[in-house]
Structure formats: C-alpha cells, structure tokens
C-alpha cells in the first residue's frame, strides 16, 4: 500500500525559499480539512478546487502529484 498524497506532500515542506510545490505543502499542513488519507487524484483535486484558496493554480497540484507518483514508483 502506498502512502497517502498528504503524507508525501508533508515531505515537501520547506520553511524558507520554498518553490510553489513546497509552499503548497506548507499551506496544506495548515488545512485541517485536507483529505489526509486519500490516494485518489480526483478526490484530492475536487477538494482543492472547491476549498483551497491558498492554491493559486491547479498546475501546482499537478506538479506535486507528479512528484508523488515518481516517489511511489
């Protein structure tokens, strides 16, 4: 079984000089409603589109998702 996307995303956090994905991770950490157990692209994407005002572009999520897939393979 692979790690959840959130668990992976937390490995991308960086306190200073963060790139877009790292900043997304920093903000997701503060989002208590984030679907933390999910490994499903559609579920997470829908959540972010509807709830994550801290994510300026879904292309950032796409980049983070690709990093997740690369790490899980």
Coordinates of N, CA, C and O in Angstrom, one line a residue:
X1 N 0.8 -1.2 0.0 CA 0.0 0.0 0.0 C 0.9 1.2 0.0 O 1.9 1.3 0.7
X2 N 0.5 2.2 -0.8 CA 1.4 3.4 -0.9 C 0.9 4.5 0.1 O -0.3 4.4 0.5
X3 N 1.8 5.4 0.4 CA 1.5 6.5 1.3 C 0.4 7.3 0.7 O 0.3 7.5 -0.5
X4 N -0.4 8.0 1.6 CA -1.3 9.0 1.1 C -0.6 10.2 0.4 O 0.6 10.4 0.7
X5 N -1.3 10.9 -0.4 CA -0.7 12.1 -1.0 C -0.3 13.1 0.0 O 0.8 13.7 0.0
X6 N -1.1 13.3 1.0 CA -0.8 14.2 2.1 C 0.5 13.9 2.8 O 1.3 14.7 3.1
X7 N 0.6 12.6 3.1 CA 1.8 12.2 3.8 C 3.1 12.5 3.0 O 4.1 13.0 3.5
X8 N 3.0 12.2 1.7 CA 4.1 12.5 0.8 C 4.3 14.0 0.7 O 5.4 14.5 0.8
X9 N 3.2 14.8 0.6 CA 3.3 16.2 0.5 C 4.0 16.8 1.7 O 4.7 17.8 1.5
X10 N 3.8 16.3 2.9 CA 4.4 16.8 4.1 C 6.0 16.6 4.0 O 6.7 17.4 4.6
X11 N 6.4 15.7 3.2 CA 7.9 15.6 3.0 C 8.4 16.7 2.1 O 9.7 16.9 2.0
X12 N 7.6 17.5 1.5 CA 8.0 18.5 0.6 C 8.0 19.9 1.2 O 8.3 20.9 0.6
X13 N 7.6 20.0 2.5 CA 7.6 21.3 3.2 C 9.0 21.8 3.4 O 9.9 21.1 3.5
X14 N 9.0 23.2 3.3 CA 10.3 23.9 3.4 C 9.9 25.3 4.0 O 9.1 26.0 3.5
X15 N 10.6 25.6 5.1 CA 10.2 26.9 5.8 C 10.6 28.2 5.1 O 9.9 29.2 5.2
X16 N 11.6 28.2 4.3 CA 12.1 29.4 3.6 C 12.4 29.1 2.2 O 12.8 27.9 1.9
X17 N 12.4 30.1 1.4 CA 12.7 30.0 -0.1 C 12.0 28.8 -0.7 O 12.6 28.1 -1.5
X18 N 10.8 28.6 -0.4 CA 10.0 27.4 -0.9 C 9.6 27.7 -2.4 O 9.2 28.8 -2.7
X19 N 9.7 26.6 -3.2 CA 9.1 26.7 -4.5 C 7.6 26.5 -4.4 O 7.1 26.4 -3.3
X20 N 6.9 26.5 -5.5 CA 5.4 26.5 -5.5 C 4.9 25.3 -4.8 O 3.9 25.3 -4.1
X21 N 5.5 24.1 -5.1 CA 5.0 22.9 -4.5 C 5.3 22.9 -3.0 O 4.5 22.4 -2.2
X22 N 6.5 23.3 -2.6 CA 6.8 23.4 -1.2 C 5.9 24.4 -0.5 O 5.5 24.1 0.7
X23 N 5.5 25.5 -1.1 CA 4.6 26.4 -0.5 C 3.2 25.8 -0.4 O 2.5 26.0 0.6
X24 N 2.8 25.0 -1.4 CA 1.6 24.3 -1.3 C 1.6 23.3 -0.1 O 0.6 23.3 0.6
X25 N 2.7 22.6 0.1 CA 2.8 21.7 1.2 C 2.7 22.5 2.5 O 2.0 22.0 3.4
X26 N 3.4 23.6 2.6 CA 3.3 24.4 3.8 C 1.9 24.8 4.1 O 1.4 24.7 5.3
X27 N 1.1 25.2 3.1 CA -0.2 25.6 3.3 C -1.2 24.5 3.6 O -2.1 24.6 4.4
X28 N -1.0 23.3 2.9 CA -1.8 22.1 3.2 C -1.6 21.7 4.6 O -2.6 21.2 5.2
X29 N -0.4 21.8 5.2 CA -0.2 21.5 6.6 C -1.1 22.2 7.5 O -1.6 21.7 8.5
X30 N -1.5 23.4 7.2 CA -2.3 24.3 8.0 C -3.8 24.0 7.7 O -4.7 24.6 8.4
X31 N -4.1 23.2 6.7 CA -5.5 23.0 6.3 C -6.0 21.7 7.0 O -5.8 20.6 6.6
X32 N -6.8 22.0 8.1 CA -7.3 20.8 8.9 C -8.3 20.0 8.2 O -8.6 18.8 8.6
X33 N -8.9 20.4 7.1 CA -9.9 19.6 6.3 C -9.3 18.9 5.2 O -10.0 18.1 4.5
X34 N -8.0 19.0 4.9 CA -7.4 18.3 3.8 C -7.6 16.8 3.9 O -7.5 16.3 5.0
X35 N -8.0 16.2 2.8 CA -8.2 14.7 2.8 C -6.9 13.9 3.0 O -6.3 13.4 2.1
X36 N -6.5 13.8 4.2 CA -5.2 13.3 4.6 C -4.9 11.9 4.3 O -3.8 11.5 4.1
X37 N -6.0 11.0 4.2 CA -5.8 9.6 4.0 C -5.9 9.2 2.5 O -5.6 8.1 2.1
X38 N -6.2 10.2 1.6 CA -6.6 9.9 0.2 C -5.3 9.6 -0.6 O -4.3 10.3 -0.5
X39 N -5.5 8.7 -1.5 CA -4.5 8.4 -2.6 C -5.2 8.6 -4.0 O -4.6 8.3 -5.0
X40 N -6.4 9.2 -4.0 CA -7.2 9.4 -5.2 C -7.0 10.8 -5.8 O -7.4 11.8 -5.1
X41 N -6.5 10.8 -7.0 CA -6.3 12.1 -7.7 C -7.6 12.9 -7.8 O -7.6 14.1 -7.4
X42 N -8.7 12.3 -8.2 CA -9.9 13.0 -8.4 C -10.5 13.6 -7.1 O -11.0 14.7 -7.0
X43 N -10.4 12.8 -6.0 CA -10.9 13.3 -4.7 C -10.1 14.5 -4.2 O -10.7 15.5 -3.8
X44 N -8.8 14.4 -4.3 CA -8.0 15.5 -3.9 C -8.1 16.7 -4.7 O -8.2 17.9 -4.3
X45 N -8.2 16.5 -6.1 CA -8.3 17.6 -7.0 C -9.6 18.3 -6.7 O -9.7 19.6 -6.7
X46 N -10.7 17.6 -6.6 CA -12.0 18.2 -6.3 C -12.0 19.0 -5.0 O -12.5 20.2 -4.9
X47 N -11.4 18.4 -4.0 CA -11.3 19.2 -2.7 C -10.5 20.5 -2.9 O -11.0 21.5 -2.4
X48 N -9.4 20.4 -3.6 CA -8.6 21.6 -3.7 C -9.3 22.7 -4.6 O -9.3 23.9 -4.2
X49 N -10.0 22.3 -5.6 CA -10.7 23.2 -6.5 C -11.8 23.9 -5.7 O -12.1 25.1 -5.9
X50 N -12.5 23.2 -4.7 CA -13.6 23.8 -4.0 C -13.2 24.4 -2.7 O -14.0 25.3 -2.2
X51 N -12.1 24.1 -2.1 CA -11.8 24.6 -0.8 C -10.4 25.2 -0.5 O -10.2 25.8 0.5
X52 N -9.5 25.1 -1.4 CA -8.1 25.5 -1.1 C -7.8 26.9 -1.8 O -7.2 27.0 -2.8
X53 N -8.2 27.9 -1.1 CA -8.0 29.3 -1.6 C -6.5 29.6 -1.5 O -6.0 30.5 -2.2
X54 N -5.7 28.8 -0.8 CA -4.3 29.0 -0.7 C -3.5 28.5 -1.9 O -2.3 28.7 -2.1
X55 N -4.2 27.8 -2.8 CA -3.6 27.2 -4.0 C -3.9 28.1 -5.2 O -5.0 28.0 -5.7
X56 N -3.0 28.9 -5.7 CA -3.3 29.9 -6.8 C -3.5 29.2 -8.1 O -4.2 29.8 -9.0
X57 N -3.0 28.0 -8.3 CA -3.2 27.4 -9.6 C -3.2 25.8 -9.5 O -2.4 25.3 -8.7
X58 N -4.1 25.2 -10.2 CA -4.1 23.7 -10.1 C -2.9 23.1 -10.7 O -2.6 21.9 -10.5
X59 N -2.2 23.8 -11.5 CA -0.9 23.3 -12.1 C 0.1 22.9 -11.0 O 0.9 22.1 -11.2
X60 N 0.0 23.7 -9.9 CA 0.9 23.4 -8.8 C 0.6 22.0 -8.2 O 1.4 21.2 -7.9
X61 N -0.7 21.7 -8.1 CA -1.2 20.4 -7.6 C -0.7 19.3 -8.6 O -0.2 18.3 -8.2
X62 N -0.8 19.6 -9.9 CA -0.4 18.6 -10.9 C 1.1 18.3 -10.8 O 1.5 17.2 -10.9
X63 N 1.9 19.3 -10.5 CA 3.3 19.1 -10.3 C 3.6 18.3 -9.1 O 4.4 17.4 -9.1
X64 N 2.9 18.6 -8.0 CA 3.0 17.9 -6.8 C 2.6 16.4 -6.9 O 3.2 15.5 -6.4
X65 N 1.5 16.2 -7.7 CA 1.0 14.9 -7.9 C 2.0 14.1 -8.7 O 2.3 12.9 -8.4
X66 N 2.7 14.7 -9.7 CA 3.7 14.0 -10.5 C 4.9 13.6 -9.6 O 5.4 12.5 -9.7
X67 N 5.3 14.5 -8.7 CA 6.3 14.2 -7.7 C 5.9 13.0 -6.9 O 6.7 12.1 -6.6
X68 N 4.7 13.0 -6.5 CA 4.1 11.9 -5.7 C 4.2 10.6 -6.4 O 4.7 9.6 -5.9
X69 N 3.7 10.6 -7.7 CA 3.8 9.3 -8.5 C 5.2 8.9 -8.7 O 5.5 7.7 -8.6
X70 N 6.1 9.8 -9.0 CA 7.5 9.4 -9.1 C 8.1 8.8 -7.9 O 8.8 7.8 -7.9
X71 N 7.7 9.3 -6.7 CA 8.2 8.8 -5.5 C 7.6 7.5 -5.1 O 8.3 6.6 -4.5
X72 N 6.4 7.2 -5.5 CA 5.8 6.0 -5.2 C 6.2 4.8 -6.2 O 5.9 3.7 -5.9
X73 N 6.8 5.2 -7.3 CA 7.2 4.1 -8.2 C 8.7 3.7 -8.0 O 9.5 4.2 -7.5

